[in-house]
C-alpha cells in the first residue's frame, strides 16, 4: 500500500500552526514537500575522539560524561554554561553560550555525544558545543553520524528539522509512492524511493548519500525534460497561423537595405520563414553575437507577417533599446508604407491612447515597446508575430503574456548573450534554435588590452588620439550590483573628474540608470549626433546602443564584470569601419583575475567566451542575479550534473516517441509532469 504524501505538514507531531507557517515560507506545505526538503550540506560527525586526542582549532566529536556544572552571567545578554567533562582517558570542559536550560537537560552523570570546535580553558581543552546528543536517545540525529543541515528560516532550528524529518521518514518513507518505475531504476541502478529518502537525509556513509542524490537528480531532470518534450508536443498539435505570401514585400524590403544579407542571415531567415509558413506555432530562439544583424532578420519576419494582414509586436527590455529599434525599423519600413508605433511608459496620455487605439482597430500594423506592451489595456486586432529582444531579460511568464495578446501567434525571441549549447538545451529546451554565426563583412576585430592602474595614462592617451581623429569614446563605470544609486554616484564622480581634469577641451556627457527617460534620450541623441565626444555610462549602454563613430571603450574595474558581459559591452564599438579599441582597466593584483580578463584579448567569439565564463564562474554567477530564464533546480547543479541532464533529455524523448510514457508504470510520473506543464504554460 502506498500512502498519500499530499497531506498537510501540520498533521505531523511537533508541527503546530506557528511552525507550519514558517515551513510554508520555505515552500513546504505537505509531508511530501518535507521529505523532499533535502539538506543543504552535511557534517561528518562519525569519528569519536578521546579527550586527550582533540586538537585546538579543530572540529571534533567526543563521547563523554558530564561531571559538574558552573554558570556565569558575563554581561546582561551573555551567559555561559560550562560543564566539566570526562572520558576514560582524560577530562576537559564543554561550553554553551546563552543556553541556561542546558544544565537541566544534561545533569551530572549523563553520557553525551558532543560536537564543536576545540579551544582552551586554562590548561584544559574546551569544546564550544555546536550540537549534543544524549546517548541512547533517538537515533543520534545530531551527533555521531553524517549530520544533515537544512535550508531554514528564523525560528526553525536544525535540531527540530532533523527530528521532524526523521519522524516523517519513519512514518511515511516505506509507503511513499515511487514515481520512477522499476525499469528505469534498474537501468541506472538507482535506489528506490524509501532507501533514497533515508539516504539523502540520514546517510550511513558517503556512498549511500551519493547514490541517493543520483536518484533525485535524475528524477528531477527527467521531470523537467519530460515537461519540455510534452509541452512541445502539445504546441505542435496546436493549429496556429500559417503566414503565407508576402514575398514581394519582403523582397522590396531587402532590396532597400544598404547591404546584402550575410549567408548566416539568409539561412536563419529561411528557418524562420519555414516556421511562419507552417500552421504550427513558431517558437524560435535567434542567437547571434552583438552586431551580427539580428534586427534586420526580425524586421524581415515582421514584414512578412504584416504583408499577410497580421500585426507584429517587438518587445525590448529597456527604453533606450526600444527607441533604437523603433528608429531603425521606421527607417527600414516607412518606404514600404508600414506604420509603426512606440509604446513605453514615458509616453503621455494622448500618445499612448493613439497607439492603443491603432492596435485595437488594426490600423497600426506594428508596435515596438518595453514591458508596457504586456500591460492590461493593450489589445491587438490580429497579432500574428511577437518578437522579443534580449529575451534573457524577461521571464517565461512575460514572454507568454505578450504572446497571449494574440491567438497562438508566432514567437521569435532574440538574444546576444551567447549561451553555451549545453545550457541552451536546458534554458530554452522549449524553443527551436537558430544561430547567426557570422559577422557582416568589413568589420574589424576590436583590439582589446588589459591595463593596470599604473597604465591608466596610456588609456587616456589613446582616447585623446581617437578623439583627435574625429571619433568618439565610451567610458564604462564600475559595476555596483547592489545599488543603482551608488552606481550613479560613482559614475557622476568619474564624469566630473574626466571633464574637469582629463579631457577639459572635449565635451563629456553622462548616462546612468537614475536619469529620467527624457534625460537619457537627450544624452543619447547628443552622442549620436556627435555633439558630445565622450559618453561616461553605466551598463545601461550594454544593449543595443549603436554609434558606429565610437571607436574606444574604457571599462573601469573590468574585473567586476563577467566575461560575457564585458563582451556585450565591447559590442558597442567596432560597429563602423575604423579600427576600434577596448581597454580593460583593473586594480586587481591577482594573477588569476588578470588571466581571466586576458581571454578577451585573445578571442572575440562570444560563444567561446561564454563557455569559458561558465567554466570559470559556474552558472549562478554566469547568469548573474537577473532573471535568466534558467529553471531553478532544487537538487541538480549545473554544469556538474550535465551528463545526467543529457541522459534525462534522451530518455524523455524516447519515452515519448515510443509511447512508453503512457504505460501504467509511468502514470505517477506523468501526473507530476502534467501539473508542471500546466503551471508553466509551456
Ligand atoms: P544585433 O542586433 O545582432 O546586435 P544589428 O541588427 O543591430 O545587430 O546590426 C548591427 C549593425 O550591422 C547595424 O548597423 C546593421 O545595419 C548592420 N548590418 C546588419 N546586417 C548587415 C549586413 N548583412 N551587412 C552589413 N551590415 C549589416
Ligand atoms: Mg540587436
XYZ file of C-alpha atoms in Angstrom, residues 127-540:
414
model
C 34.764 22.220 23.452
C 32.496 25.042 22.216
C 29.473 22.884 21.701
C 27.551 23.152 18.465
C 25.397 20.085 18.908
C 24.848 17.471 21.571
C 23.061 14.207 21.894
C 22.182 12.249 24.991
C 23.456 8.771 24.329
C 20.703 6.282 23.691
C 18.145 8.965 22.991
C 16.669 8.948 19.475
C 18.982 7.658 16.795
C 21.780 10.159 17.323
C 20.227 12.540 14.847
C 22.660 15.335 15.599
C 25.965 13.860 16.627
C 27.855 10.654 15.923
C 26.701 10.455 12.310
C 26.797 12.273 8.995
C 24.605 15.106 10.163
C 22.283 16.943 7.758
C 21.902 20.725 7.662
C 18.715 22.051 6.126
C 17.832 25.222 4.311
C 15.947 27.007 7.038
C 14.492 30.253 8.228
C 14.499 32.148 11.531
C 12.551 30.217 14.141
C 13.218 26.725 12.800
C 16.256 25.070 14.323
C 18.356 22.389 12.719
C 17.682 20.062 15.642
C 13.958 20.430 15.115
C 14.241 19.864 11.376
C 16.220 16.688 11.922
C 13.652 15.446 14.386
C 10.515 16.048 12.342
C 12.054 14.776 9.140
C 13.210 11.702 10.976
C 9.736 11.108 12.333
C 8.161 11.738 8.952
C 10.554 9.280 7.350
C 9.703 6.642 9.921
C 6.035 7.047 9.296
C 5.922 7.617 5.546
C 9.106 6.567 3.750
C 8.237 2.889 3.472
C 4.905 3.686 1.917
C 5.973 6.597 -0.267
C 4.923 6.099 -3.871
C 7.889 5.754 -6.196
C 7.276 7.774 -9.331
C 10.351 6.308 -11.026
C 9.339 2.946 -12.456
C 11.448 -0.085 -11.664
C 12.633 -0.420 -15.259
C 14.353 2.969 -15.134
C 15.744 2.445 -11.667
C 17.214 -0.857 -12.701
C 18.736 0.556 -15.840
C 20.676 3.176 -13.870
C 20.956 1.226 -10.604
C 19.113 3.935 -8.733
C 17.859 3.242 -5.224
C 14.116 3.056 -4.642
C 12.301 5.943 -3.038
C 12.424 4.668 0.543
C 16.113 3.936 0.563
C 16.922 7.118 -1.302
C 14.913 9.329 1.053
C 16.715 7.896 4.068
C 19.988 8.156 2.213
C 19.513 11.840 1.472
C 18.541 12.816 4.995
C 20.462 10.399 7.177
C 23.090 8.668 5.043
C 25.086 5.857 6.626
C 28.092 6.765 4.570
C 29.241 8.898 1.686
C 28.399 6.283 -0.914
C 24.808 6.000 0.243
C 24.459 9.745 0.069
C 25.889 9.820 -3.430
C 23.640 7.076 -4.746
C 20.576 8.711 -3.223
C 21.448 12.066 -4.670
C 21.986 10.484 -8.075
C 18.464 9.192 -7.988
C 16.839 12.506 -7.123
C 18.957 14.402 -9.627
C 17.827 12.053 -12.354
C 14.223 12.196 -11.196
C 14.238 15.983 -11.172
C 15.897 16.323 -14.563
C 13.696 13.681 -16.150
C 10.599 15.506 -14.919
C 11.928 18.729 -16.354
C 12.796 17.246 -19.727
C 9.504 15.373 -19.969
C 7.755 18.672 -19.318
C 9.608 20.250 -22.215
C 9.029 17.387 -24.607
C 5.343 17.036 -23.794
C 4.898 20.822 -23.836
C 6.430 20.900 -27.291
C 4.230 18.077 -28.487
C 1.178 19.977 -27.294
C 2.320 23.029 -29.149
C 2.941 21.030 -32.291
C -0.595 19.736 -32.175
C -1.884 23.309 -31.994
C -3.014 24.958 -35.137
C -1.686 28.492 -35.332
C -1.205 30.975 -38.095
C 0.202 29.987 -41.472
C 1.855 33.126 -42.745
C 1.719 32.658 -46.488
C 2.791 35.090 -49.166
C 4.422 38.434 -48.556
C 7.481 37.508 -50.560
C 7.131 40.522 -52.796
C 7.107 42.993 -49.927
C 9.955 41.140 -48.230
C 11.955 41.329 -51.455
C 11.349 45.071 -51.612
C 12.421 45.419 -48.011
C 15.653 43.516 -48.618
C 16.374 45.418 -51.822
C 16.029 48.666 -49.915
C 18.769 47.788 -47.427
C 22.171 49.398 -47.927
C 23.814 45.968 -47.694
C 23.331 42.355 -48.689
C 22.393 39.798 -46.033
C 25.209 37.542 -44.932
C 24.921 33.831 -45.659
C 24.114 33.226 -41.998
C 21.340 35.814 -42.045
C 19.912 34.221 -45.206
C 19.974 30.811 -43.592
C 18.200 31.778 -40.367
C 15.676 33.835 -42.286
C 14.896 30.684 -44.264
C 14.385 28.771 -40.997
C 12.120 31.471 -39.651
C 10.047 31.730 -42.805
C 9.570 27.959 -42.901
C 8.242 28.085 -39.326
C 5.999 31.017 -40.124
C 4.527 29.342 -43.172
C 3.700 26.176 -41.314
C 0.499 26.293 -39.331
C 2.185 25.012 -36.214
C 3.002 27.976 -33.972
C 6.620 29.098 -34.214
C 8.731 29.221 -31.057
C 12.239 30.011 -32.173
C 15.291 31.472 -30.487
C 17.567 33.570 -32.647
C 21.048 33.686 -31.183
C 23.741 35.883 -32.597
C 26.682 37.820 -31.330
C 26.320 41.561 -30.876
C 26.371 43.227 -34.264
C 25.614 40.048 -36.173
C 22.496 41.640 -37.620
C 19.584 40.061 -35.799
C 17.408 43.129 -36.020
C 17.284 43.071 -39.811
C 16.253 39.431 -39.751
C 13.499 40.181 -37.260
C 12.372 43.103 -39.391
C 12.088 40.852 -42.452
C 9.951 38.417 -40.463
C 7.719 41.261 -39.315
C 7.338 42.472 -42.900
C 6.229 39.018 -43.952
C 3.600 38.844 -41.213
C 2.349 42.341 -41.937
C 2.136 41.662 -45.666
C -0.398 38.945 -44.865
C -2.576 41.323 -42.888
C -1.326 40.412 -39.415
C 0.098 42.690 -36.739
C 3.559 42.473 -35.253
C 4.986 43.426 -31.848
C 8.602 43.783 -30.783
C 9.419 43.958 -27.078
C 12.793 45.110 -25.709
C 13.990 45.253 -22.087
C 14.917 48.947 -21.883
C 13.544 52.205 -23.204
C 16.800 53.063 -24.914
C 16.757 49.822 -26.790
C 13.072 50.041 -27.657
C 13.555 53.533 -29.026
C 16.516 52.467 -31.033
C 14.607 49.576 -32.583
C 11.767 51.948 -33.269
C 14.024 54.404 -35.088
C 15.746 51.652 -37.081
C 12.521 49.962 -38.075
C 10.982 53.260 -39.027
C 13.890 53.898 -41.332
C 13.547 50.476 -42.956
C 9.775 50.232 -43.108
C 8.479 53.709 -43.836
C 9.470 53.390 -47.519
C 7.254 50.293 -47.664
C 4.332 52.230 -46.272
C 4.283 50.351 -42.963
C 3.341 52.446 -39.942
C 4.976 51.794 -36.565
C 4.005 52.784 -33.045
C 6.210 53.105 -29.984
C 4.853 52.103 -26.595
C 6.859 52.837 -23.469
C 5.920 54.121 -20.040
C 7.237 57.586 -20.828
C 4.565 58.385 -23.423
C 1.980 60.936 -22.426
C -1.672 60.010 -22.167
C -2.617 61.193 -25.657
C 0.256 59.464 -27.438
C -0.454 56.293 -25.554
C -4.131 56.288 -26.376
C -3.411 56.854 -30.017
C -1.138 53.813 -30.186
C -3.595 51.663 -28.233
C -6.479 52.666 -30.477
C -4.450 51.873 -33.591
C -3.542 48.437 -32.298
C -7.086 47.608 -31.310
C -8.554 48.786 -34.595
C -5.838 47.084 -36.591
C -4.837 50.287 -38.370
C -1.413 50.163 -36.732
C 0.346 47.055 -38.037
C 3.473 47.203 -35.891
C 4.398 48.280 -32.393
C 7.748 48.418 -30.619
C 7.895 48.773 -26.877
C 9.055 47.811 -23.430
C 7.201 45.936 -20.676
C 4.471 48.489 -21.332
C 3.352 46.143 -24.118
C 2.228 43.405 -21.747
C 0.083 45.625 -19.579
C -3.658 45.386 -19.471
C -5.455 47.566 -21.933
C -3.045 46.738 -24.751
C -5.149 44.807 -27.243
C -4.475 43.779 -30.803
C -6.937 43.132 -33.552
C -4.840 40.422 -35.176
C -1.477 39.836 -33.546
C 0.430 37.413 -35.754
C 4.084 37.653 -34.735
C 5.764 38.505 -31.447
C 9.477 39.321 -31.372
C 11.309 39.599 -28.061
C 14.780 41.081 -27.956
C 17.346 40.254 -25.271
C 14.992 37.579 -24.167
C 17.071 36.543 -21.142
C 15.994 39.791 -19.514
C 12.431 38.567 -19.463
C 10.885 35.654 -17.628
C 8.954 32.830 -19.214
C 5.740 34.363 -17.960
C 6.350 37.771 -19.511
C 7.095 36.109 -22.801
C 3.869 34.172 -22.568
C 1.794 37.178 -21.613
C 2.731 39.086 -24.763
C 2.054 36.033 -26.865
C -1.348 35.657 -25.274
C -2.385 39.011 -26.658
C -2.774 37.081 -29.885
C -4.276 33.703 -30.610
C -1.498 31.100 -30.930
C 0.673 33.614 -32.738
C 4.243 33.006 -33.797
C 7.096 33.798 -31.442
C 10.660 34.804 -32.230
C 12.985 35.545 -29.332
C 16.440 37.003 -29.778
C 19.495 37.058 -27.606
C 23.006 38.369 -27.991
C 24.093 36.603 -24.838
C 25.870 33.687 -26.351
C 24.624 30.810 -24.306
C 26.755 27.708 -24.348
C 24.959 24.944 -26.177
C 24.831 22.808 -23.060
C 22.932 25.462 -21.146
C 20.767 26.471 -24.070
C 19.373 22.962 -24.058
C 18.156 23.471 -20.532
C 17.201 27.078 -20.623
C 15.458 27.002 -23.953
C 14.625 23.371 -24.406
C 11.169 24.518 -25.417
C 12.480 26.601 -28.307
C 13.987 25.760 -31.673
C 17.318 27.451 -32.106
C 18.752 29.456 -34.999
C 22.255 30.871 -34.813
C 23.827 33.699 -36.806
C 27.450 32.697 -36.591
C 28.985 35.240 -38.914
C 29.501 38.982 -38.663
C 28.748 41.318 -41.576
C 31.801 41.795 -43.806
C 34.235 44.626 -43.280
C 34.112 44.548 -39.505
C 37.485 44.922 -37.892
C 38.326 42.964 -34.823
C 38.296 45.177 -31.748
C 41.796 45.378 -30.285
C 41.461 44.603 -26.587
C 44.034 45.261 -23.852
C 44.067 44.620 -20.134
C 45.683 47.587 -18.342
C 46.694 48.091 -14.742
C 46.130 51.263 -12.779
C 49.706 52.391 -13.458
C 48.967 52.238 -17.188
C 45.897 54.445 -16.949
C 47.664 57.299 -18.709
C 48.077 55.089 -21.776
C 44.332 54.626 -21.907
C 43.744 58.363 -21.724
C 46.352 58.975 -24.411
C 44.613 56.560 -26.753
C 41.253 58.191 -26.139
C 42.779 61.595 -26.812
C 44.207 60.350 -30.102
C 40.938 58.816 -31.279
C 39.007 61.954 -30.399
C 41.530 63.966 -32.401
C 40.711 61.715 -35.385
C 37.087 62.759 -35.006
C 35.961 59.549 -33.294
C 34.076 59.124 -30.015
C 34.658 57.164 -26.831
C 32.795 55.313 -24.101
C 33.953 55.169 -20.507
C 32.121 52.449 -18.593
C 31.944 52.963 -14.859
C 32.438 50.381 -12.146
C 29.633 47.931 -11.718
C 27.851 48.249 -8.395
C 25.295 45.473 -8.343
C 23.743 46.286 -5.003
C 22.600 49.783 -5.698
C 21.672 51.777 -8.740
C 22.028 54.893 -6.612
C 25.626 54.180 -5.605
C 26.382 53.232 -9.164
C 25.010 56.552 -10.395
C 27.083 58.429 -7.811
C 30.239 56.624 -8.818
C 29.528 57.389 -12.471
C 28.966 61.040 -11.655
C 32.324 61.217 -9.899
C 34.097 59.678 -12.899
C 32.289 62.059 -15.209
C 33.285 65.146 -13.234
C 36.916 64.138 -12.987
C 37.198 63.351 -16.685
C 35.532 66.562 -17.772
C 37.479 68.811 -15.425
C 40.874 67.219 -15.148
C 41.486 64.814 -18.005
C 39.581 65.988 -21.053
C 38.705 69.637 -20.379
C 38.726 70.521 -24.066
C 36.263 67.789 -25.091
C 32.586 67.512 -24.323
C 31.857 64.698 -21.884
C 28.345 63.508 -21.075
C 26.875 61.152 -18.520
C 24.358 58.335 -18.799
C 23.111 56.248 -15.882
C 20.075 54.377 -14.731
C 18.768 57.107 -12.433
C 18.151 59.597 -15.226
C 14.611 60.002 -16.483
C 13.760 58.535 -19.858
C 13.716 62.017 -21.392
C 17.136 62.840 -19.975
C 18.560 59.570 -21.240
C 17.115 60.233 -24.647
C 18.698 63.675 -24.745
C 22.119 62.360 -23.720
C 21.935 59.619 -26.328
C 20.810 61.964 -29.066
C 23.729 64.258 -28.356
C 26.122 61.356 -28.549
C 24.538 60.063 -31.789
C 24.876 63.462 -33.372
C 28.485 63.746 -32.272
C 27.749 66.747 -30.077
C 29.367 65.016 -27.156
C 32.647 63.199 -27.574
C 32.910 61.000 -24.543
C 29.994 59.131 -23.036
C 30.507 58.158 -19.423
C 27.991 55.432 -18.748
C 26.961 52.575 -16.526
C 25.932 49.274 -18.068
C 22.741 50.858 -19.371
